[in-house]
Coordinates of C-alpha atoms in Angstrom, one line a residue:
Chain H
M27 CA 53.7 -55.7 -69.3
N28 CA 55.7 -52.9 -71.1
V29 CA 58.7 -55.1 -71.2
L30 CA 56.8 -57.7 -73.2
F31 CA 55.2 -55.0 -75.6
D32 CA 58.9 -53.2 -75.9
N33 CA 60.4 -56.7 -77.1
L34 CA 57.8 -57.9 -79.2
P35 CA 60.1 -58.7 -82.3
A36 CA 62.5 -60.8 -80.1
L37 CA 59.4 -62.7 -78.6
L38 CA 58.4 -63.5 -82.0
I39 CA 61.4 -65.7 -82.5
A40 CA 61.8 -66.6 -78.7
V41 CA 58.5 -68.2 -78.0
P42 CA 58.5 -70.5 -80.9
L43 CA 62.1 -71.6 -80.4
F44 CA 61.7 -71.7 -76.7
C45 CA 58.5 -73.9 -76.9
A46 CA 59.8 -76.1 -79.7
F47 CA 63.0 -77.0 -77.7
L48 CA 60.9 -77.9 -74.6
L49 CA 58.5 -80.2 -76.5
P50 CA 60.7 -83.3 -76.5
I51 CA 61.2 -83.0 -72.8
I52 CA 57.5 -82.7 -72.3
G53 CA 56.8 -85.5 -74.6
R54 CA 59.1 -87.5 -72.6
F55 CA 57.8 -86.9 -69.1
L56 CA 54.2 -85.4 -69.4
P57 CA 53.0 -86.8 -72.8
Q58 CA 49.3 -86.1 -71.8
I59 CA 49.7 -82.2 -71.9
R60 CA 51.6 -82.2 -75.0
D61 CA 48.8 -81.6 -77.5
A62 CA 47.7 -78.6 -75.1
W63 CA 51.2 -77.3 -75.0
I64 CA 51.7 -77.2 -78.8
I65 CA 48.2 -75.5 -79.3
C66 CA 49.0 -72.9 -76.5
A67 CA 52.5 -72.5 -78.0
S68 CA 51.4 -71.8 -81.4
F69 CA 48.5 -69.5 -80.2
A70 CA 51.2 -67.4 -78.3
A71 CA 53.3 -67.3 -81.4
S72 CA 50.5 -66.3 -83.7
L73 CA 49.2 -63.7 -81.0
I74 CA 52.5 -62.1 -80.7
A75 CA 52.7 -61.9 -84.6
V76 CA 49.3 -60.3 -84.8
I77 CA 50.0 -58.0 -82.2
T78 CA 53.4 -57.1 -83.8
A79 CA 51.6 -56.4 -87.1
F80 CA 48.8 -54.5 -85.5
T81 CA 51.4 -52.3 -84.0
V82 CA 53.2 -51.9 -87.3
Y83 CA 49.9 -50.9 -88.9
T84 CA 48.8 -48.3 -86.1
K85 CA 52.4 -47.0 -85.3
G86 CA 54.5 -47.4 -88.4
T87 CA 57.7 -49.4 -88.9
I88 CA 59.2 -51.2 -85.9
V89 CA 63.2 -51.2 -85.7
Y90 CA 64.3 -53.4 -82.9
A91 CA 68.0 -53.6 -82.1
F92 CA 68.9 -56.8 -80.4
G93 CA 70.7 -56.4 -77.1
A94 CA 70.1 -52.8 -76.9
A95 CA 67.9 -51.0 -74.4
A96 CA 64.3 -50.7 -75.7
G97 CA 63.6 -47.7 -77.9
S98 CA 67.4 -46.9 -78.7
P99 CA 68.4 -46.3 -82.2
A100 CA 69.5 -49.1 -84.5
A101 CA 72.9 -47.1 -84.9
P102 CA 74.5 -46.5 -81.5
I103 CA 75.6 -42.9 -80.9
D104 CA 79.3 -43.8 -80.7
S105 CA 79.4 -45.9 -84.1
G106 CA 79.5 -43.1 -86.4
G107 CA 75.9 -43.8 -87.7
I108 CA 76.8 -47.4 -88.7
P109 CA 74.2 -49.9 -87.3
F110 CA 76.4 -53.1 -86.5
R111 CA 73.8 -54.4 -84.2
I112 CA 71.5 -57.3 -85.4
I113 CA 68.2 -55.6 -86.1
F114 CA 64.6 -56.5 -86.9
T115 CA 62.8 -54.1 -89.2
I116 CA 59.1 -54.8 -89.5
D117 CA 57.6 -52.5 -92.0
G118 CA 54.1 -52.8 -93.6
F119 CA 55.0 -55.6 -95.8
G120 CA 56.8 -57.7 -93.1
A121 CA 53.7 -57.2 -90.8
F122 CA 51.5 -58.2 -93.8
M123 CA 53.4 -61.4 -94.2
L124 CA 53.4 -61.9 -90.4
L125 CA 49.7 -61.7 -90.4
S126 CA 49.3 -64.4 -93.0
A127 CA 51.9 -66.7 -91.6
A128 CA 50.2 -66.3 -88.2
I129 CA 46.7 -67.3 -89.2
V130 CA 47.8 -70.3 -91.4
S131 CA 50.1 -71.7 -88.6
F132 CA 47.5 -71.5 -85.9
A133 CA 44.7 -73.0 -88.1
V134 CA 47.1 -75.8 -89.0
V135 CA 48.2 -76.7 -85.6
L136 CA 44.5 -77.5 -84.6
Y137 CA 44.1 -79.6 -87.6
L138 CA 47.5 -81.4 -86.8
V139 CA 46.6 -82.2 -83.3
S140 CA 43.7 -84.1 -84.5
S141 CA 45.0 -85.8 -87.5
Q142 CA 48.3 -86.8 -86.1
K143 CA 47.0 -88.4 -82.9
E144 CA 47.4 -92.0 -83.9
R145 CA 51.1 -91.4 -85.1
S146 CA 54.4 -91.9 -83.4
G147 CA 57.1 -89.5 -82.8
K148 CA 54.6 -86.5 -82.3
S149 CA 57.0 -84.4 -79.8
E150 CA 59.8 -84.0 -82.6
F151 CA 57.0 -83.5 -85.2
Y152 CA 55.7 -80.5 -83.4
A153 CA 59.1 -79.3 -82.4
L154 CA 59.9 -79.1 -86.2
Y155 CA 56.6 -77.5 -86.7
L156 CA 57.3 -74.6 -84.2
L157 CA 60.9 -74.3 -85.8
L158 CA 59.3 -73.7 -89.1
T159 CA 57.1 -71.2 -87.9
A160 CA 60.0 -69.5 -86.3
G161 CA 61.9 -69.5 -89.6
I162 CA 59.1 -68.0 -91.5
F163 CA 58.6 -65.4 -88.8
G164 CA 62.2 -64.5 -88.8
M165 CA 62.4 -64.5 -92.6
V166 CA 59.8 -61.7 -92.8
S167 CA 60.8 -59.6 -90.0
T168 CA 64.7 -59.4 -90.0
G169 CA 66.5 -56.4 -91.3
D170 CA 69.8 -58.0 -91.6
M171 CA 70.9 -60.1 -94.6
F172 CA 72.8 -62.8 -92.8
N173 CA 69.9 -63.3 -90.3
F174 CA 67.5 -63.6 -93.3
F175 CA 70.0 -66.5 -94.8
V176 CA 70.0 -68.3 -91.3
F177 CA 66.3 -68.1 -91.1
L178 CA 65.9 -69.2 -94.6
E179 CA 68.1 -72.3 -93.7
I180 CA 65.7 -72.9 -90.6
N181 CA 62.8 -72.8 -92.9
S182 CA 64.4 -75.2 -95.5
L183 CA 65.7 -77.8 -92.8
A184 CA 62.5 -77.9 -90.8
G185 CA 60.4 -77.9 -93.9
A186 CA 62.3 -80.9 -95.4
A187 CA 62.5 -82.9 -92.2
L188 CA 58.6 -82.4 -91.8
V189 CA 57.9 -83.4 -95.5
S190 CA 59.8 -86.8 -94.9
Y191 CA 58.3 -87.3 -91.4
H192 CA 55.9 -90.2 -92.3
R193 CA 57.9 -92.0 -94.7
R194 CA 55.4 -93.6 -96.8
G195 CA 57.7 -96.4 -98.3
G196 CA 60.3 -94.0 -99.1
I197 CA 58.8 -91.6 -101.4
A198 CA 58.4 -88.9 -98.7
A199 CA 62.0 -89.1 -98.4
E200 CA 62.6 -89.0 -101.9
G201 CA 60.5 -85.8 -102.1
A202 CA 62.1 -84.2 -99.1
L203 CA 65.6 -85.0 -100.6
K204 CA 64.8 -83.0 -103.8
Y205 CA 63.2 -80.2 -101.9
L206 CA 66.2 -80.0 -99.4
I207 CA 68.8 -80.2 -102.4
V208 CA 67.2 -77.3 -104.3
N209 CA 66.8 -75.3 -101.1
T210 CA 70.4 -75.8 -100.1
V211 CA 71.7 -74.8 -103.3
G212 CA 69.3 -71.7 -103.3
G213 CA 70.4 -71.0 -99.8
L214 CA 74.3 -71.0 -100.6
M215 CA 73.6 -68.7 -103.6
V216 CA 72.0 -66.2 -101.2
L217 CA 75.0 -66.4 -98.9
F218 CA 77.5 -66.0 -101.9
S219 CA 75.5 -63.1 -102.9
I220 CA 75.5 -61.7 -99.3
G221 CA 79.4 -62.1 -99.4
L222 CA 79.5 -60.0 -102.7
L223 CA 77.4 -57.1 -100.9
Y224 CA 79.4 -57.4 -97.8
A225 CA 82.6 -57.1 -99.8
Q226 CA 81.5 -53.8 -101.3
Y227 CA 79.6 -52.0 -98.4
N228 CA 81.0 -53.7 -95.3
S229 CA 77.7 -54.2 -93.8
L230 CA 74.9 -56.9 -93.6
N231 CA 72.2 -54.2 -92.7
M232 CA 69.6 -54.1 -95.4
A233 CA 69.2 -50.4 -95.0
V234 CA 72.8 -49.5 -95.2
I235 CA 73.2 -51.6 -98.2
A236 CA 70.1 -50.1 -99.7
S237 CA 71.1 -46.5 -99.2
Q238 CA 74.6 -47.2 -101.0
M239 CA 73.3 -49.5 -103.7
T240 CA 74.8 -48.7 -107.1
L241 CA 74.6 -50.1 -110.6
S242 CA 77.9 -52.4 -110.6
T243 CA 78.8 -55.6 -112.1
L244 CA 79.1 -57.4 -108.8
N245 CA 75.7 -56.0 -107.9
I246 CA 74.2 -57.5 -111.0
I247 CA 75.7 -60.8 -110.2
A248 CA 74.3 -60.7 -106.7
L249 CA 70.8 -59.8 -108.1
V250 CA 70.8 -62.8 -110.5
L251 CA 71.8 -64.9 -107.7
F252 CA 69.2 -63.6 -105.4
I253 CA 66.2 -63.9 -107.9
T254 CA 67.4 -67.3 -109.0
A255 CA 67.7 -68.6 -105.3
L256 CA 64.5 -67.0 -104.0
A257 CA 62.4 -68.1 -107.1
M258 CA 63.6 -71.5 -106.3
K259 CA 62.2 -71.1 -102.6
A260 CA 59.2 -69.7 -103.9
G261 CA 58.7 -72.6 -106.4
S262 CA 58.2 -70.6 -109.4
V263 CA 59.1 -72.0 -112.9
P264 CA 61.8 -72.7 -114.0
F265 CA 62.3 -74.3 -110.5
H266 CA 58.9 -75.8 -110.2
F267 CA 59.9 -79.6 -110.1
A268 CA 60.9 -79.9 -106.4
T269 CA 57.7 -78.1 -105.3
P270 CA 55.2 -80.7 -106.3
D271 CA 57.3 -83.7 -105.3
A272 CA 57.7 -82.3 -101.9
Y273 CA 54.1 -81.0 -101.5
S274 CA 52.5 -84.3 -102.7
V275 CA 54.2 -86.4 -100.0
A276 CA 54.1 -84.1 -97.0
P277 CA 51.5 -84.7 -94.3
S278 CA 48.5 -82.7 -95.5
G279 CA 48.6 -80.1 -92.7
I280 CA 52.3 -79.4 -93.3
T281 CA 51.7 -78.8 -96.9
A282 CA 49.5 -75.8 -96.0
V283 CA 52.2 -74.3 -94.0
M284 CA 54.8 -75.1 -96.7
I285 CA 52.8 -72.6 -98.8
V286 CA 53.6 -69.9 -96.4
A287 CA 57.0 -71.0 -96.1
S288 CA 57.5 -70.6 -99.8
Q289 CA 55.8 -67.4 -99.6
A290 CA 58.5 -66.2 -97.2
G291 CA 60.8 -66.8 -100.1
L292 CA 58.5 -64.6 -102.2
Y293 CA 58.9 -61.8 -99.5
G294 CA 62.6 -62.0 -99.8
L295 CA 62.4 -61.8 -103.5
F296 CA 60.3 -58.4 -103.5
R297 CA 62.2 -57.1 -100.6
I298 CA 65.6 -57.5 -102.4
L299 CA 64.0 -56.2 -105.8
F300 CA 62.3 -53.1 -104.3
T301 CA 64.1 -52.2 -101.0
L302 CA 67.5 -53.2 -101.7
Y303 CA 67.8 -52.5 -105.4
G304 CA 64.7 -50.6 -106.1
D305 CA 65.1 -47.4 -108.5
T306 CA 69.0 -48.0 -108.8
F307 CA 68.3 -50.3 -111.7
N308 CA 66.5 -50.1 -115.0
T309 CA 63.3 -51.5 -113.5
V310 CA 61.5 -52.0 -116.9
T311 CA 63.8 -54.9 -117.8
L312 CA 63.8 -56.3 -114.5
G313 CA 59.9 -56.0 -114.2
W314 CA 59.8 -57.8 -117.4
I315 CA 62.0 -60.6 -116.2
I316 CA 59.5 -61.0 -113.2
I317 CA 56.5 -60.8 -115.3
V318 CA 57.7 -63.6 -117.9
L319 CA 58.7 -65.7 -114.7
G320 CA 55.0 -65.2 -113.5
V321 CA 53.4 -65.7 -116.8
L322 CA 55.6 -69.0 -117.3
S323 CA 54.7 -70.2 -113.9
M324 CA 51.0 -69.6 -114.5
V325 CA 50.6 -71.3 -117.6
I326 CA 53.1 -74.3 -117.0
G327 CA 51.7 -74.8 -113.7
V328 CA 48.2 -75.2 -114.6
T329 CA 48.9 -77.2 -117.7
M330 CA 50.8 -79.6 -115.6
A331 CA 48.1 -79.9 -113.1
I332 CA 45.5 -80.8 -115.3
P333 CA 46.4 -84.5 -116.2
Q334 CA 47.6 -85.2 -112.5
K335 CA 46.0 -88.3 -111.0
D336 CA 47.3 -87.8 -107.5
V337 CA 45.2 -85.2 -105.8
K338 CA 47.9 -83.5 -103.9
R339 CA 50.2 -83.3 -106.6
L340 CA 47.5 -81.7 -108.7
L341 CA 47.0 -79.1 -105.8
A342 CA 50.9 -78.5 -105.7
Y343 CA 51.0 -77.6 -109.4
H344 CA 48.3 -75.1 -108.9
A345 CA 50.2 -73.7 -106.1
V346 CA 52.9 -73.0 -108.8
S347 CA 50.4 -71.6 -111.0
Q348 CA 49.0 -69.2 -108.3
T349 CA 52.5 -67.9 -107.4
G350 CA 52.6 -66.7 -111.0
Y351 CA 49.8 -64.3 -110.5
M352 CA 51.6 -62.8 -107.6
L353 CA 54.7 -62.4 -109.6
L354 CA 52.8 -60.9 -112.4
G355 CA 51.1 -58.4 -110.3
V356 CA 54.3 -57.2 -108.4
G357 CA 56.2 -57.5 -111.7
V358 CA 54.1 -55.0 -113.5
A359 CA 54.4 -52.7 -110.4
L360 CA 58.2 -53.0 -110.7
A361 CA 58.2 -52.5 -114.6
V362 CA 56.4 -49.1 -114.0
L363 CA 58.1 -48.1 -110.9
G364 CA 60.2 -45.3 -112.6
D365 CA 56.9 -43.9 -114.1
P366 CA 54.9 -41.8 -111.6
V367 CA 51.9 -41.4 -113.9
A368 CA 51.5 -45.2 -114.7
M369 CA 52.3 -46.0 -111.3
A370 CA 49.5 -43.9 -110.1
S371 CA 47.0 -45.1 -112.7
Y372 CA 47.5 -48.8 -112.5
G373 CA 51.0 -49.8 -110.8
Q374 CA 49.7 -49.3 -107.5
T375 CA 46.7 -51.6 -108.1
A376 CA 48.9 -54.0 -109.6
M377 CA 51.1 -54.2 -106.7
E378 CA 48.3 -54.5 -104.3
G379 CA 46.6 -57.1 -106.2
G380 CA 49.8 -59.2 -106.3
L381 CA 50.3 -58.8 -102.6
F382 CA 46.6 -59.3 -101.7
H383 CA 46.8 -62.5 -103.7
I384 CA 49.7 -63.8 -101.6
I385 CA 47.5 -63.7 -98.2
N386 CA 44.6 -65.0 -100.2
H387 CA 46.5 -67.8 -101.6
A388 CA 47.8 -68.8 -98.3
M389 CA 44.3 -69.0 -97.0
Y390 CA 42.3 -70.7 -99.7
K391 CA 45.1 -73.1 -100.7
G392 CA 45.8 -73.9 -97.2
L393 CA 42.1 -74.7 -96.9
L394 CA 42.2 -77.0 -99.9
F395 CA 45.1 -78.9 -98.6
L396 CA 43.4 -79.5 -95.3
A397 CA 40.2 -80.5 -96.9
V398 CA 42.1 -82.8 -99.4
G399 CA 43.9 -84.2 -96.2
A400 CA 40.7 -84.7 -94.5
V401 CA 39.5 -86.9 -97.3
I402 CA 42.9 -88.9 -97.3
Y403 CA 42.7 -89.1 -93.6
R404 CA 39.6 -91.0 -93.6
T405 CA 39.8 -93.0 -96.9
G406 CA 43.8 -93.5 -97.2
V407 CA 43.6 -92.9 -100.9
W408 CA 45.5 -90.3 -102.9
S409 CA 44.3 -91.1 -106.4
L410 CA 41.5 -89.4 -108.0
N411 CA 40.3 -92.4 -109.9
K412 CA 39.8 -94.4 -106.9
M413 CA 37.8 -91.8 -104.9
G414 CA 34.0 -91.0 -105.7
G415 CA 30.8 -90.1 -103.7
L416 CA 32.4 -88.9 -100.6
G417 CA 29.9 -86.1 -100.5
H418 CA 27.4 -88.6 -98.9
N419 CA 29.7 -89.1 -95.7
M420 CA 31.7 -85.8 -95.7
K421 CA 29.4 -82.8 -96.1
W422 CA 31.6 -80.2 -94.2
T423 CA 34.8 -81.2 -95.8
M424 CA 32.7 -81.1 -99.2
I425 CA 31.7 -77.7 -98.4
F426 CA 35.2 -76.5 -97.3
F427 CA 36.6 -77.8 -100.4
L428 CA 34.0 -76.3 -102.6
I429 CA 34.6 -72.9 -101.2
G430 CA 38.4 -73.2 -101.7
A431 CA 37.9 -74.5 -105.1
L432 CA 35.9 -71.5 -106.0
A433 CA 38.1 -69.1 -104.4
I434 CA 41.2 -70.4 -106.3
A435 CA 39.1 -70.1 -109.5
G436 CA 38.3 -66.6 -108.8
I437 CA 34.5 -66.8 -108.6
P438 CA 32.8 -64.2 -106.4
P439 CA 32.2 -63.7 -103.5
F440 CA 35.4 -65.4 -102.3
N441 CA 38.6 -63.6 -101.9
G442 CA 40.5 -65.1 -105.0
F443 CA 38.2 -63.0 -107.0
A444 CA 38.9 -59.8 -105.1
S445 CA 42.6 -60.1 -105.7
K446 CA 42.4 -61.5 -109.3
L447 CA 40.0 -58.8 -110.3
M448 CA 42.8 -56.2 -109.3
I449 CA 45.3 -58.2 -111.2
Y450 CA 43.5 -58.4 -114.2
E451 CA 42.3 -54.7 -114.3
S452 CA 45.7 -53.3 -113.7
V453 CA 47.6 -55.6 -115.9
F454 CA 45.2 -55.0 -118.7
A455 CA 46.2 -51.3 -118.7
F456 CA 49.8 -52.3 -118.7
N457 CA 49.4 -55.1 -121.5
P458 CA 46.1 -56.6 -122.6
A459 CA 47.7 -59.9 -123.7
L460 CA 49.0 -60.6 -120.2
S461 CA 45.7 -60.0 -118.7
I462 CA 44.0 -62.4 -121.2
I463 CA 46.6 -65.2 -120.5
A464 CA 45.7 -64.7 -116.6
M465 CA 42.0 -65.0 -117.4
V466 CA 42.5 -68.1 -119.3
V467 CA 44.7 -69.7 -116.8
S468 CA 42.0 -68.8 -114.3
I469 CA 39.2 -70.6 -116.5
L470 CA 41.5 -73.7 -116.8
T471 CA 42.0 -73.5 -113.0
L472 CA 38.3 -73.5 -112.6
A473 CA 37.9 -76.5 -115.2
S474 CA 40.6 -78.6 -113.3
F475 CA 38.9 -78.0 -110.1
M476 CA 35.5 -78.9 -111.2
K477 CA 36.8 -82.2 -112.2
V478 CA 38.6 -82.8 -109.0
F479 CA 35.4 -81.8 -107.1
H480 CA 33.1 -84.1 -109.3
S481 CA 35.5 -87.0 -108.9
M482 CA 36.0 -86.7 -105.2
F483 CA 32.6 -86.0 -103.8
M484 CA 30.0 -86.4 -106.4
G485 CA 28.4 -89.6 -107.8
P486 CA 26.8 -92.5 -105.9
Q487 CA 28.1 -93.7 -102.8
L488 CA 30.9 -96.3 -103.3
P489 CA 30.7 -99.5 -101.1
E490 CA 34.3 -99.3 -100.0
Y491 CA 33.6 -95.7 -98.5
A492 CA 30.3 -96.7 -96.9
E493 CA 31.9 -96.6 -93.6
V494 CA 33.7 -93.4 -94.0
K495 CA 32.9 -90.9 -91.4
E496 CA 33.1 -87.0 -91.1
V497 CA 36.6 -85.8 -89.6
P498 CA 37.2 -84.9 -86.0
K499 CA 36.0 -81.6 -84.6
L500 CA 39.4 -80.1 -84.3
M501 CA 40.3 -80.7 -88.0
I502 CA 37.0 -78.9 -88.8
A503 CA 38.0 -76.1 -86.5
G504 CA 41.1 -75.7 -88.4
M505 CA 39.3 -75.5 -91.6
V506 CA 36.7 -73.2 -90.3
I507 CA 39.4 -70.5 -89.2
L508 CA 40.7 -70.5 -92.8
T509 CA 37.2 -70.5 -94.3
I510 CA 36.3 -67.3 -92.4
F511 CA 39.1 -65.4 -93.9
V512 CA 38.4 -66.8 -97.4
I513 CA 35.0 -65.5 -97.3
G514 CA 35.7 -62.4 -95.1
F515 CA 38.2 -61.0 -97.5
G516 CA 35.9 -61.9 -100.2
L517 CA 33.0 -59.9 -98.9
F518 CA 35.0 -57.0 -97.6
P519 CA 37.8 -56.5 -100.1
D520 CA 38.0 -52.7 -99.8
L521 CA 38.4 -52.8 -96.2
V522 CA 41.4 -55.5 -96.4
V523 CA 43.0 -53.8 -99.2
N524 CA 43.0 -50.3 -97.6
N525 CA 43.9 -51.3 -94.1
L526 CA 46.2 -54.3 -94.7
V527 CA 47.4 -54.5 -98.3
A528 CA 48.0 -50.9 -99.2
P529 CA 50.5 -50.1 -96.3
A530 CA 52.4 -53.3 -97.4
G531 CA 52.3 -52.0 -101.1
D532 CA 53.5 -48.5 -99.9
A533 CA 56.3 -49.9 -97.9
L534 CA 57.8 -51.7 -101.1
I535 CA 57.3 -48.9 -103.3
N536 CA 58.7 -46.4 -100.9
K537 CA 62.2 -47.5 -100.6
G538 CA 63.3 -44.0 -98.8
A539 CA 61.0 -44.8 -95.9
Y540 CA 62.6 -48.1 -95.1
I541 CA 66.0 -46.5 -94.9
T542 CA 65.0 -43.5 -92.8
A543 CA 63.3 -45.7 -90.4
V544 CA 66.6 -47.5 -89.9
L545 CA 69.1 -44.9 -90.3
G546 CA 67.1 -42.0 -88.9
G547 CA 68.1 -39.8 -92.0
G548 CA 71.9 -40.0 -91.2
L549 CA 74.5 -41.5 -93.4
Chain I
M166 CA 98.1 -62.5 -108.3
I167 CA 98.8 -64.3 -105.2
A168 CA 96.1 -62.4 -103.5
N169 CA 93.7 -63.5 -106.2
L170 CA 94.6 -67.2 -105.9
P171 CA 91.9 -68.0 -103.3
F172 CA 89.0 -66.5 -105.3
I173 CA 90.3 -68.7 -108.2
A174 CA 90.0 -71.7 -106.1
V175 CA 86.6 -70.6 -104.9
A176 CA 85.4 -70.2 -108.7
L177 CA 87.0 -73.8 -109.4
L178 CA 85.3 -75.3 -106.4
I179 CA 82.0 -73.9 -107.2
G180 CA 82.3 -75.1 -110.9
I181 CA 83.3 -78.7 -109.6
A182 CA 80.7 -78.6 -107.0
L183 CA 77.8 -77.6 -109.4
A184 CA 78.9 -80.2 -112.1
T185 CA 78.9 -82.9 -109.4
I186 CA 75.4 -81.9 -108.3
L187 CA 74.0 -81.8 -111.7
L188 CA 75.8 -84.6 -113.4
K189 CA 76.4 -87.4 -110.9
K190 CA 73.6 -89.9 -110.5
N191 CA 74.8 -91.3 -107.2
M192 CA 72.9 -89.4 -104.5
I193 CA 75.8 -89.7 -101.9
K194 CA 78.1 -88.1 -104.4
M195 CA 75.3 -85.2 -105.0
V196 CA 75.5 -84.6 -101.0
M197 CA 79.2 -84.5 -101.4
G198 CA 78.9 -82.0 -104.4
L199 CA 76.6 -79.8 -101.9
A200 CA 79.1 -80.1 -99.0
M201 CA 81.9 -78.9 -101.6
L202 CA 79.6 -75.9 -102.6
E203 CA 79.3 -75.0 -99.0
G204 CA 83.1 -75.2 -98.5
A205 CA 83.6 -72.9 -101.3
V206 CA 81.2 -70.4 -100.2
N207 CA 82.8 -70.4 -96.7
L208 CA 86.3 -70.1 -98.4
F209 CA 84.9 -67.2 -100.3
L210 CA 83.7 -65.3 -97.0
V211 CA 86.8 -65.9 -95.2
T212 CA 89.0 -64.8 -98.2
L213 CA 86.8 -61.3 -98.0
G214 CA 87.9 -60.6 -94.5
Y215 CA 91.5 -61.4 -95.2
R216 CA 94.2 -58.6 -94.7
E217 CA 97.6 -59.0 -95.7
N218 CA 99.8 -59.3 -92.6
G219 CA 96.7 -58.9 -90.5
I220 CA 96.5 -60.3 -87.0
A221 CA 93.6 -61.7 -85.1
P222 CA 90.9 -59.1 -84.3
I223 CA 91.5 -59.0 -80.4
F224 CA 92.1 -55.4 -79.2
T225 CA 93.6 -56.4 -75.9
N226 CA 97.3 -56.1 -76.2
A227 CA 97.1 -55.5 -79.9
P228 CA 100.2 -53.9 -81.3
E229 CA 100.0 -50.3 -82.2
G230 CA 98.5 -49.6 -85.9
A231 CA 98.6 -53.4 -86.9
D232 CA 96.0 -54.5 -89.5
M233 CA 93.4 -56.8 -88.4
V234 CA 91.5 -59.4 -90.4
L235 CA 87.5 -58.7 -90.4
P236 CA 85.9 -60.7 -87.7
T237 CA 82.4 -60.5 -89.1
V238 CA 82.7 -62.8 -92.2
Q239 CA 84.6 -65.4 -89.7
A240 CA 81.6 -65.4 -87.6
L241 CA 79.3 -65.8 -90.8
T242 CA 81.7 -68.7 -91.8
L243 CA 81.3 -70.5 -88.5
T244 CA 77.5 -70.1 -88.6
N245 CA 77.3 -71.6 -92.0
I246 CA 79.6 -74.4 -90.9
V247 CA 77.0 -75.3 -88.2
I248 CA 74.1 -75.0 -90.7
G249 CA 76.0 -77.1 -93.1
V250 CA 76.6 -79.8 -90.8
A251 CA 72.9 -80.0 -90.2
T252 CA 71.9 -80.0 -93.8
T253 CA 74.4 -82.6 -94.9
A254 CA 73.3 -84.8 -92.0
L255 CA 69.7 -84.6 -92.6
M256 CA 70.5 -85.1 -96.5
L257 CA 72.5 -88.3 -95.7
V258 CA 69.8 -89.6 -93.3
L259 CA 67.3 -89.2 -96.3
V260 CA 69.5 -90.7 -98.7
M261 CA 69.9 -93.7 -96.0
V262 CA 66.0 -94.1 -96.0
I263 CA 65.8 -94.1 -99.7
Y264 CA 68.4 -96.8 -99.9
K265 CA 66.7 -98.9 -97.3
K266 CA 63.3 -98.8 -99.1
Y267 CA 64.4 -98.7 -102.7
G268 CA 67.8 -100.7 -102.6
T269 CA 69.6 -98.0 -104.7
V270 CA 71.1 -94.6 -104.5
D271 CA 70.9 -94.2 -108.2
A272 CA 68.9 -91.0 -108.8
D273 CA 67.6 -92.3 -112.2
K274 CA 66.1 -95.4 -110.5
M275 CA 64.2 -93.6 -108.1
R276 CA 60.9 -92.9 -110.0
R277 CA 58.4 -94.1 -107.6
L278 CA 57.2 -90.5 -107.1
K279 CA 56.4 -90.0 -110.6
E280 CA 54.1 -92.8 -111.1

């Protein structure tokens, strides 16, 4: 057993990859156990991620060197203190993202097994799904810049392939192509910046680069490229055009995971801003850049969402808008990073609010996409104008959608309220105008979702939907898992913030701890 | 000056590639632009590891005191080539599907998603 526990970070990637590549073989020879296999594989991967996260929360940062005996330091003794091995560094922030990815990916698998039952090409579909999971897990746990790029590309490729999986008369391919082009350009920008950093520091290890980071022209160019590329991946303004195109055509369950996949881009952005660059820069300017990106994402996202007729496209624009909240919260923390007084009075809360919103958004937006997917699964209609009166036949789906809608609008006692309140309070102390914009956006979100809820579920039963039934139990099970977290995080926000979010925030703010964990105080 | 030539080539290639991606309407050409961008980044990486009169970084039977080119960036380049093949292949497949369904590869004419 100890061997397994010592090698958790390696299993995190190995299990989903191994199960993914076995899937086509199983699908070929034993198609009857395929569904059980994918559920077990996803459960195993999620379980490993949760155990890893738990270990990090209880015992501190895990530094895992591939190819070295368990427990040996990242830098071999005869290497002169330079960690040349490929390492995984999972600190509080990484563990936090792992947790969110693990919960969503398992809930979605339950949903997909049921909703994809009648479709063809399932083996490859699930194989790509596990690859996407591996890509997300890898991005949030690696301690090596180039590894980060590789996992980013796995994430983008598997994501694009899944988006286009059911082609729907070519539009799915169109959305996937846009998504892939944007992400490939972003990925190559990341690689170019990695080259710039490698040229100066002769290392790909994040901790080594972070410990030697200076304010040079090349580093500024690299930072600009990193911010651009990872904002593209996260789908914030001004790169928001590809996100709705891809989200609106992807199979519904997949869209829920794509949210987590794009948040892995957000993880990279924050990791680079705080850990890699951190206090070497004038963080006030940098913080304001992130804040402006966040505010623009919030406002443009919600205003674009309101007139949409396609319900999934509408949700996708709201995803852009919600990403803005995370950028706003973390941007405020970045802006006051150099000011200990402001940091203690509101910067810390802003950071925790922004990070808390990441996991909340993954839960309630995942739930919304699954609920909308359930409606589309039964009716085959995307347009809001054609829907109506579905609440009579799909009571459970209606309840789940309502919970998700209230959570995204920031109504207590759901989780969206908890994180938004933290963001409002702390941002108000920083700059009241920003906080007011955030509240207005929240009101617009509520208005938009009331419209959607009304036109989908309310009103008299329409004759064409008289035969519509509730979705199968497994799809409901997937939604129930996410609902538990939406309500649980909303009822006990203190518990979650103190135990899960605060360590993540501290890990970002305290750049030195990350470096010490890897280099052990040397160098 | 001569040593800087590859970097100038990288800058030119990136410029041409970005212009192709942004300005061309033909999707096949956009994919070509992306492949070019990838080539430019690969060239950049390999150039970073180049040392004048350097030999292959193999320590067995290596002459005393000889300069070696850096192996890490070459490994990175190799990985990126593999990733690039996968990306390009997937993009071309998607373009092919779009052509089959829409009968065009013109990016301006594929507007079905917006309606």
